[in-house]
Structure formats: C-alpha cells, structure tokens
mmCIF file of C-alpha atoms in Angstrom:
data_model
loop_
_atom_site.group_PDB
_atom_site.id
_atom_site.type_symbol
_atom_site.label_atom_id
_atom_site.label_comp_id
_atom_site.label_asym_id
_atom_site.label_seq_id
_atom_site.Cartn_x
_atom_site.Cartn_y
_atom_site.Cartn_z
ATOM 1 C CA MET A 1 -16.471 -24.756 1.863
ATOM 2 C CA VAL A 2 -12.522 -25.496 1.743
ATOM 3 C CA GLN A 3 -12.178 -29.599 2.609
ATOM 4 C CA LEU A 4 -8.885 -29.418 4.625
ATOM 5 C CA SER A 5 -6.733 -32.993 3.635
ATOM 6 C CA GLN A 6 -4.833 -33.803 6.976
ATOM 7 C CA PRO A 7 -1.930 -35.529 5.335
ATOM 8 C CA ARG A 8 -1.468 -32.272 2.982
ATOM 9 C CA LEU A 9 -1.878 -29.888 6.403
ATOM 10 C CA ASP A 10 0.717 -32.000 8.337
ATOM 11 C CA ALA A 11 3.509 -31.829 5.244
ATOM 12 C CA ALA A 12 2.423 -27.927 5.091
ATOM 13 C CA PHE A 13 2.454 -26.905 8.609
ATOM 14 C CA ALA A 14 5.804 -28.889 9.156
ATOM 15 C CA ALA A 15 7.796 -27.251 5.999
ATOM 16 C CA LEU A 16 6.448 -24.167 7.773
ATOM 17 C CA SER A 17 8.046 -24.997 11.050
ATOM 18 C CA ASP A 18 11.636 -23.421 9.751
ATOM 19 C CA ALA A 19 12.814 -20.167 9.975
ATOM 20 C CA THR A 20 15.046 -20.709 6.848
ATOM 21 C CA ARG A 21 12.092 -22.225 4.510
ATOM 22 C CA ARG A 22 10.026 -19.564 5.248
ATOM 23 C CA GLY A 23 12.294 -16.926 4.649
ATOM 24 C CA VAL A 24 12.694 -19.119 1.172
ATOM 25 C CA LEU A 25 9.164 -18.822 0.440
ATOM 26 C CA GLU A 26 9.142 -14.907 1.208
ATOM 27 C CA GLN A 27 12.074 -14.907 -1.079
ATOM 28 C CA LEU A 28 10.535 -16.993 -3.724
ATOM 29 C CA GLY A 29 7.464 -14.172 -3.559
ATOM 30 C CA ARG A 30 9.815 -11.677 -4.500
ATOM 31 C CA ALA A 31 11.308 -13.480 -7.736
ATOM 32 C CA ASP A 32 11.866 -16.689 -8.680
ATOM 33 C CA ALA A 33 15.666 -17.937 -7.448
ATOM 34 C CA SER A 34 18.125 -20.616 -8.341
ATOM 35 C CA ILE A 35 19.052 -22.741 -5.226
ATOM 36 C CA THR A 36 22.754 -21.325 -5.053
ATOM 37 C CA ASP A 37 21.383 -17.905 -5.146
ATOM 38 C CA LEU A 38 19.438 -19.379 -1.616
ATOM 39 C CA ALA A 39 22.124 -21.156 -0.603
ATOM 40 C CA ASP A 40 23.889 -17.704 -0.555
ATOM 41 C CA LYS A 41 21.191 -15.318 0.858
ATOM 42 C CA PHE A 42 20.835 -17.917 3.908
ATOM 43 C CA HIS A 43 24.415 -18.683 4.429
ATOM 44 C CA MET A 44 23.942 -22.200 3.592
ATOM 45 C CA THR A 45 25.778 -25.566 2.041
ATOM 46 C CA LEU A 46 23.942 -26.161 -1.119
ATOM 47 C CA THR A 47 23.192 -29.353 0.440
ATOM 48 C CA GLY A 48 21.315 -27.913 3.120
ATOM 49 C CA MET A 49 19.567 -25.766 1.158
ATOM 50 C CA LYS A 50 18.938 -28.577 -0.929
ATOM 51 C CA LYS A 51 17.158 -30.170 1.974
ATOM 52 C CA HIS A 52 15.202 -27.157 2.467
ATOM 53 C CA VAL A 53 13.849 -27.035 -1.180
ATOM 54 C CA SER A 54 12.911 -30.772 -1.126
ATOM 55 C CA VAL A 55 10.512 -30.340 1.691
ATOM 56 C CA LEU A 56 8.745 -27.412 0.217
ATOM 57 C CA GLU A 57 8.917 -29.060 -3.045
ATOM 58 C CA GLN A 58 7.094 -32.143 -1.165
ATOM 59 C CA ALA A 59 4.256 -29.934 0.839
ATOM 60 C CA GLY A 60 3.513 -28.000 -2.650
ATOM 61 C CA LEU A 61 4.881 -25.233 -1.489
ATOM 62 C CA VAL A 62 7.816 -24.655 -3.608
ATOM 63 C CA THR A 63 8.189 -25.809 -7.457
ATOM 64 C CA THR A 64 11.407 -26.584 -9.508
ATOM 65 C CA GLU A 65 12.747 -26.704 -12.583
ATOM 66 C CA LYS A 66 16.316 -27.554 -13.724
ATOM 67 C CA VAL A 67 17.749 -26.018 -17.168
ATOM 68 C CA GLY A 68 21.314 -27.187 -17.908
ATOM 69 C CA ARG A 69 23.385 -26.854 -14.340
ATOM 70 C CA VAL A 70 21.471 -24.264 -12.614
ATOM 71 C CA ARG A 71 17.818 -25.437 -11.201
ATOM 72 C CA THR A 72 15.530 -22.856 -10.468
ATOM 73 C CA CYS A 73 12.874 -22.603 -7.536
ATOM 74 C CA ARG A 74 9.334 -20.650 -7.541
ATOM 75 C CA MET A 75 6.418 -20.645 -5.549
ATOM 76 C CA GLY A 76 4.249 -23.442 -5.745
ATOM 77 C CA LEU A 77 0.560 -23.410 -6.977
ATOM 78 C CA ARG A 78 -0.273 -24.084 -2.930
ATOM 79 C CA ARG A 79 -1.274 -21.066 -1.459
ATOM 80 C CA LEU A 80 -2.119 -21.579 2.197
ATOM 81 C CA GLU A 81 -5.308 -21.675 1.894
ATOM 82 C CA GLU A 82 -6.091 -24.970 4.178
ATOM 83 C CA GLU A 83 -3.813 -23.773 6.539
ATOM 84 C CA ALA A 84 -5.614 -20.387 6.840
ATOM 85 C CA VAL A 85 -8.752 -22.082 6.985
ATOM 86 C CA TRP A 86 -7.609 -24.312 9.896
ATOM 87 C CA ILE A 87 -5.914 -21.469 11.760
ATOM 88 C CA GLU A 88 -9.389 -19.400 11.222
ATOM 89 C CA ARG A 89 -11.407 -22.060 12.564
ATOM 90 C CA TYR A 90 -9.256 -22.222 16.110
ATOM 91 C CA ARG A 91 -9.192 -18.657 16.519
ATOM 92 C CA GLN A 92 -12.733 -18.891 16.757
ATOM 93 C CA LEU A 93 -12.997 -21.649 19.050
ATOM 94 C CA TRP A 94 -10.839 -20.246 20.932
ATOM 95 C CA ASP A 95 -12.252 -16.404 21.188
ATOM 96 C CA ALA A 96 -16.139 -18.419 21.804
ATOM 97 C CA ARG A 97 -13.887 -20.376 24.942
ATOM 98 C CA PHE A 98 -12.249 -17.813 26.766
ATOM 99 C CA ASP A 99 -15.353 -15.597 26.054
ATOM 100 C CA ALA A 100 -17.250 -18.336 27.788
ATOM 101 C CA LEU A 101 -14.761 -18.291 30.406
ATOM 102 C CA ASP A 102 -14.930 -14.511 30.814
ATOM 103 C CA GLN A 103 -18.866 -15.011 31.140
ATOM 104 C CA ILE A 104 -18.223 -17.679 34.206
ATOM 105 C CA VAL A 105 -15.563 -14.811 36.304
ATOM 106 C CA GLU A 106 -18.272 -12.121 35.329
ATOM 107 C CA GLU A 107 -21.129 -14.420 36.893
ATOM 108 C CA LEU A 108 -18.864 -15.450 40.032
ATOM 109 C CA LYS A 109 -17.764 -11.154 40.715
ATOM 110 C CA ARG A 110 -21.319 -10.502 40.216
ATOM 111 C CA LYS A 111 -22.631 -13.412 43.064
ATOM 112 C CA GLU A 112 -19.642 -12.280 44.760
ATOM 113 C CA SER A 113 -20.395 -8.265 45.019
ATOM 114 C CA VAL A 114 -24.297 -9.138 45.954
ATOM 115 C CA HIS A 115 -22.935 -11.994 48.784
ATOM 116 C CA GLY A 116 -20.659 -9.176 50.299
ATOM 117 C CA ARG A 117 -23.554 -6.694 50.371
ATOM 118 C CA ARG A 118 -26.075 -9.309 52.026
ATOM 119 C CA LYS A 119 -23.231 -10.010 54.715
ATOM 120 C CA SER A 120 -22.279 -6.407 55.591
ATOM 121 C CA GLN A 121 -26.398 -5.448 55.695
ATOM 122 C CA SER A 122 -26.543 -8.372 58.162
ATOM 123 C CA ALA A 123 -23.802 -7.203 60.113
ATOM 124 C CA MET B 1 1.569 -4.605 13.995
ATOM 125 C CA VAL B 2 2.364 -7.628 15.545
ATOM 126 C CA GLN B 3 5.797 -8.523 15.749
ATOM 127 C CA LEU B 4 6.701 -12.277 14.743
ATOM 128 C CA SER B 5 9.411 -14.453 16.999
ATOM 129 C CA GLN B 6 10.939 -16.615 14.469
ATOM 130 C CA PRO B 7 11.543 -19.367 17.600
ATOM 131 C CA ARG B 8 7.297 -18.992 18.540
ATOM 132 C CA LEU B 9 6.462 -19.345 14.807
ATOM 133 C CA ASP B 10 8.855 -22.965 14.359
ATOM 134 C CA ALA B 11 7.677 -24.365 17.624
ATOM 135 C CA ALA B 12 4.120 -23.730 17.265
ATOM 136 C CA PHE B 13 4.085 -24.615 13.360
ATOM 137 C CA ALA B 14 5.926 -27.629 14.186
ATOM 138 C CA ALA B 15 3.136 -28.515 16.639
ATOM 139 C CA LEU B 16 0.403 -28.063 14.471
ATOM 140 C CA SER B 17 2.219 -30.698 11.891
ATOM 141 C CA ASP B 18 0.315 -33.726 13.683
ATOM 142 C CA ALA B 19 -3.200 -34.896 12.945
ATOM 143 C CA THR B 20 -3.887 -36.121 16.678
ATOM 144 C CA ARG B 21 -2.254 -33.031 18.343
ATOM 145 C CA ARG B 22 -4.711 -30.381 15.916
ATOM 146 C CA GLY B 23 -7.174 -32.873 16.876
ATOM 147 C CA VAL B 24 -6.600 -32.294 20.934
ATOM 148 C CA LEU B 25 -6.208 -28.559 20.139
ATOM 149 C CA GLU B 26 -10.097 -28.730 18.479
ATOM 150 C CA GLN B 27 -11.224 -30.803 21.002
ATOM 151 C CA LEU B 28 -9.743 -28.110 24.174
ATOM 152 C CA GLY B 29 -11.733 -25.681 22.192
ATOM 153 C CA ARG B 30 -14.277 -27.673 22.905
ATOM 154 C CA ALA B 31 -13.787 -28.262 26.592
ATOM 155 C CA ASP B 32 -11.133 -29.485 28.877
ATOM 156 C CA ALA B 33 -10.011 -32.790 29.505
ATOM 157 C CA SER B 34 -7.826 -34.930 31.043
ATOM 158 C CA ILE B 35 -4.853 -36.569 29.323
ATOM 159 C CA THR B 36 -6.187 -40.016 30.114
ATOM 160 C CA ASP B 37 -9.642 -38.556 28.061
ATOM 161 C CA LEU B 38 -7.083 -37.359 25.284
ATOM 162 C CA ALA B 39 -5.594 -40.655 25.238
ATOM 163 C CA ASP B 40 -9.079 -42.554 25.059
ATOM 164 C CA LYS B 41 -10.545 -40.374 22.221
ATOM 165 C CA PHE B 42 -7.437 -40.429 20.070
ATOM 166 C CA HIS B 43 -6.968 -44.468 20.632
ATOM 167 C CA MET B 44 -3.613 -44.232 22.103
ATOM 168 C CA THR B 45 -1.259 -45.063 25.136
ATOM 169 C CA LEU B 46 -0.703 -42.071 28.185
ATOM 170 C CA THR B 47 2.717 -41.810 27.304
ATOM 171 C CA GLY B 48 1.814 -41.127 23.859
ATOM 172 C CA MET B 49 -0.775 -38.347 24.544
ATOM 173 C CA LYS B 50 1.392 -36.987 27.078
ATOM 174 C CA LYS B 51 4.443 -36.310 24.340
ATOM 175 C CA HIS B 52 1.526 -34.636 22.102
ATOM 176 C CA VAL B 53 0.338 -32.471 25.059
ATOM 177 C CA SER B 54 3.894 -31.789 25.885
ATOM 178 C CA VAL B 55 4.808 -30.382 22.389
ATOM 179 C CA LEU B 56 1.692 -28.847 22.506
ATOM 180 C CA GLU B 57 2.500 -27.323 26.202
ATOM 181 C CA GLN B 58 6.063 -26.052 25.106
ATOM 182 C CA ALA B 59 4.457 -24.066 21.700
ATOM 183 C CA GLY B 60 2.017 -21.829 24.542
ATOM 184 C CA LEU B 61 -1.014 -23.580 22.826
ATOM 185 C CA VAL B 62 -1.933 -25.515 25.539
ATOM 186 C CA THR B 63 -1.407 -25.012 29.554
ATOM 187 C CA THR B 64 -1.882 -28.415 32.238
ATOM 188 C CA GLU B 65 -2.549 -28.489 35.758
ATOM 189 C CA LYS B 66 -2.190 -31.631 37.846
ATOM 190 C CA VAL B 67 -4.793 -31.960 40.510
ATOM 191 C CA GLY B 68 -4.148 -35.169 42.957
ATOM 192 C CA ARG B 69 -3.312 -38.035 40.048
ATOM 193 C CA VAL B 70 -5.386 -36.091 37.351
ATOM 194 C CA ARG B 71 -3.531 -33.651 35.073
ATOM 195 C CA THR B 72 -6.326 -31.743 33.141
ATOM 196 C CA CYS B 73 -5.584 -29.681 29.698
ATOM 197 C CA ARG B 74 -7.167 -26.238 28.682
ATOM 198 C CA MET B 75 -6.354 -24.303 25.395
ATOM 199 C CA GLY B 76 -3.299 -21.820 26.462
ATOM 200 C CA LEU B 77 -3.235 -18.341 25.589
ATOM 201 C CA ARG B 78 -1.639 -18.358 22.326
ATOM 202 C CA ARG B 79 -4.320 -18.259 19.505
ATOM 203 C CA LEU B 80 -2.293 -18.527 17.044
ATOM 204 C CA GLU B 81 -2.115 -14.389 16.324
ATOM 205 C CA GLU B 82 1.599 -14.448 14.669
ATOM 206 C CA GLU B 83 1.077 -17.797 12.909
ATOM 207 C CA ALA B 84 -2.460 -16.414 11.352
ATOM 208 C CA VAL B 85 -0.395 -13.094 10.119
ATOM 209 C CA TRP B 86 2.763 -15.036 8.536
ATOM 210 C CA ILE B 87 0.005 -16.824 6.617
ATOM 211 C CA GLU B 88 -2.011 -13.577 5.783
ATOM 212 C CA ARG B 89 1.372 -12.204 4.909
ATOM 213 C CA TYR B 90 2.353 -15.133 2.247
ATOM 214 C CA ARG B 91 -0.890 -15.080 0.738
ATOM 215 C CA GLN B 92 -0.340 -11.793 -0.461
ATOM 216 C CA LEU B 93 2.623 -12.001 -1.635
ATOM 217 C CA TRP B 94 1.570 -15.314 -3.787
ATOM 218 C CA ASP B 95 -1.612 -13.450 -5.443
ATOM 219 C CA ALA B 96 0.856 -10.518 -6.319
ATOM 220 C CA ARG B 97 2.979 -12.706 -7.562
ATOM 221 C CA PHE B 98 0.210 -14.710 -9.645
ATOM 222 C CA ASP B 99 -1.137 -11.547 -10.500
ATOM 223 C CA ALA B 100 1.919 -10.355 -11.958
ATOM 224 C CA LEU B 101 2.424 -13.736 -13.773
ATOM 225 C CA ASP B 102 -0.937 -13.557 -15.410
ATOM 226 C CA GLN B 103 -0.476 -10.366 -16.586
ATOM 227 C CA ILE B 104 2.990 -11.449 -17.976
ATOM 228 C CA VAL B 105 0.977 -14.406 -19.754
ATOM 229 C CA GLU B 106 -1.774 -11.679 -20.833
ATOM 230 C CA GLU B 107 0.792 -9.492 -22.401
ATOM 231 C CA LEU B 108 2.229 -12.195 -24.122
ATOM 232 C CA LYS B 109 -1.282 -13.612 -25.654
ATOM 233 C CA ARG B 110 -2.149 -9.754 -27.199
ATOM 234 C CA LYS B 111 1.798 -9.606 -28.957
ATOM 235 C CA GLU B 112 0.714 -13.027 -30.502
ATOM 236 C CA SER B 113 -2.444 -12.115 -31.365
ATOM 237 C CA VAL B 114 -1.091 -8.725 -33.218
ATOM 238 C CA HIS B 115 1.850 -10.885 -34.391
ATOM 239 C CA GLY B 116 -0.717 -13.555 -35.942
ATOM 240 C CA ARG B 117 -2.443 -11.036 -37.543
ATOM 241 C CA ARG B 118 0.242 -9.142 -39.307
ATOM 242 C CA LYS B 119 1.323 -12.270 -40.648
ATOM 243 C CA SER B 120 -2.042 -13.287 -42.117
ATOM 244 C CA GLN B 121 -2.794 -9.551 -43.676
ATOM 245 C CA SER B 122 0.439 -9.843 -45.169
ATOM 246 C CA ALA B 123 -0.192 -13.320 -46.496
#
C-alpha cells in the first residue's frame, strides 16, 4: 500500500498545473537539458525558466547539477507514484458513485413503466 | 486515444494541489453534501469552503445546485481521465529513461570489471 503524503501531493499537483512545466518534464524524459536549452525550446527568458525548474525541483520531479556555468536538469527520482494512486482511487469512487446513480435511474424507469402499464390497464 | 487539453489539465491539477479540495472530492465520492456540511467537516469558514468548491467547479470536478438556501455539491462529470493519461505517459517515459541509465551503469560496471581483471592478470 502506497502511503500518500499530503504535502508531497500538494507540491506535485501544483508543479503539474502548468503546461510549460509539464512540457519540461516530457522533454527531460527524452534527454537531460540545460536551463538555457529549456528556455530556448519553450521561448522563455532564462529567469522564467529558472522559476519553473525551481518549482519542479522542490516537488522532487527534477534534479539539477551545476558544472561550471551550465546547470543541467534531469528527471527527478519521483515517478508520480502517489499521484497516480490518488487519481486511481478517485476514479474508483467516481465509477462506484455513478454506477449507483445509474441503478437509481433504472429503478425509477422500471417503476415508471409498471405504473404506466397499470394506468393504461385501468383506463 | 484521449486528446489532452492543456487548459483542462492546468485547471484540474491546480484544483488537486490542495489537501482540502482533494478531501472534498473524496467526500463527494461517498455522498452529496451542502457547502455548510463540507465547511463543518473540514473545520472551515463558509467563505473559505465556497472558494474551494468554486475552484473545483471551474475545473469540472464538482457541480453545484442551489435549492432554496442550500447549495448542494456533487461529483462533476470529469473523472480525471486526461490527468490519469498524462501521468501514465510520464511514468512510461520515466521508466524508459531510468532503464536506459541502468543499462549504462551496468555497461560501465562490466567494462570496469574486465579492465580490473586485465590489470590483475598483467600484474
């Protein structure tokens, strides 16, 4: 059973709530990249990209290493395990809830149809 | 193939980045609830809870209906399908990337061991 940490989930979902940051993660899934590479690729200033990388780093989704003047970014050790588990549990709740509603609707339809038949028989 | 909408992903992940909002979703997975019920349950002011519900509503994760003075909250129609798909794709990238790194490390170890043997043979 995966233990879910609320602060880790907060940080990871917040990090994922931006299309550029999701793009950076996908990019690093293909190859490591410097902040400069990433800024170029996403048409951003260095300062803007540094902020995005910092959010990803704080969430454990990216690690960075500075060698000389170049800071290289890599995928972090967190592979969104807890986030996948949370979402999967929610989807199970959702399915169960909507299945239950479907059953109620079916039950109402059945009663309606019995009631309708009785009315037409008595008419 | 599920089409991923970046604005929808932004809104849903932002909505999920707060422990209270995740708690509200789990709660509504069990039963519908009024804003007052939810505020009580999560020890919040009505105003605070209204804001959280509004964020969830804008992301399509909750629907609300006002009858008289009571606003009832229900699970929305979005079941985090796109979010699950995005996370799953990322996990596949992650696995592939770390598998590739593992192979490089194994290769280096193998070379190191051959090199070590040669050195000890020549000594």
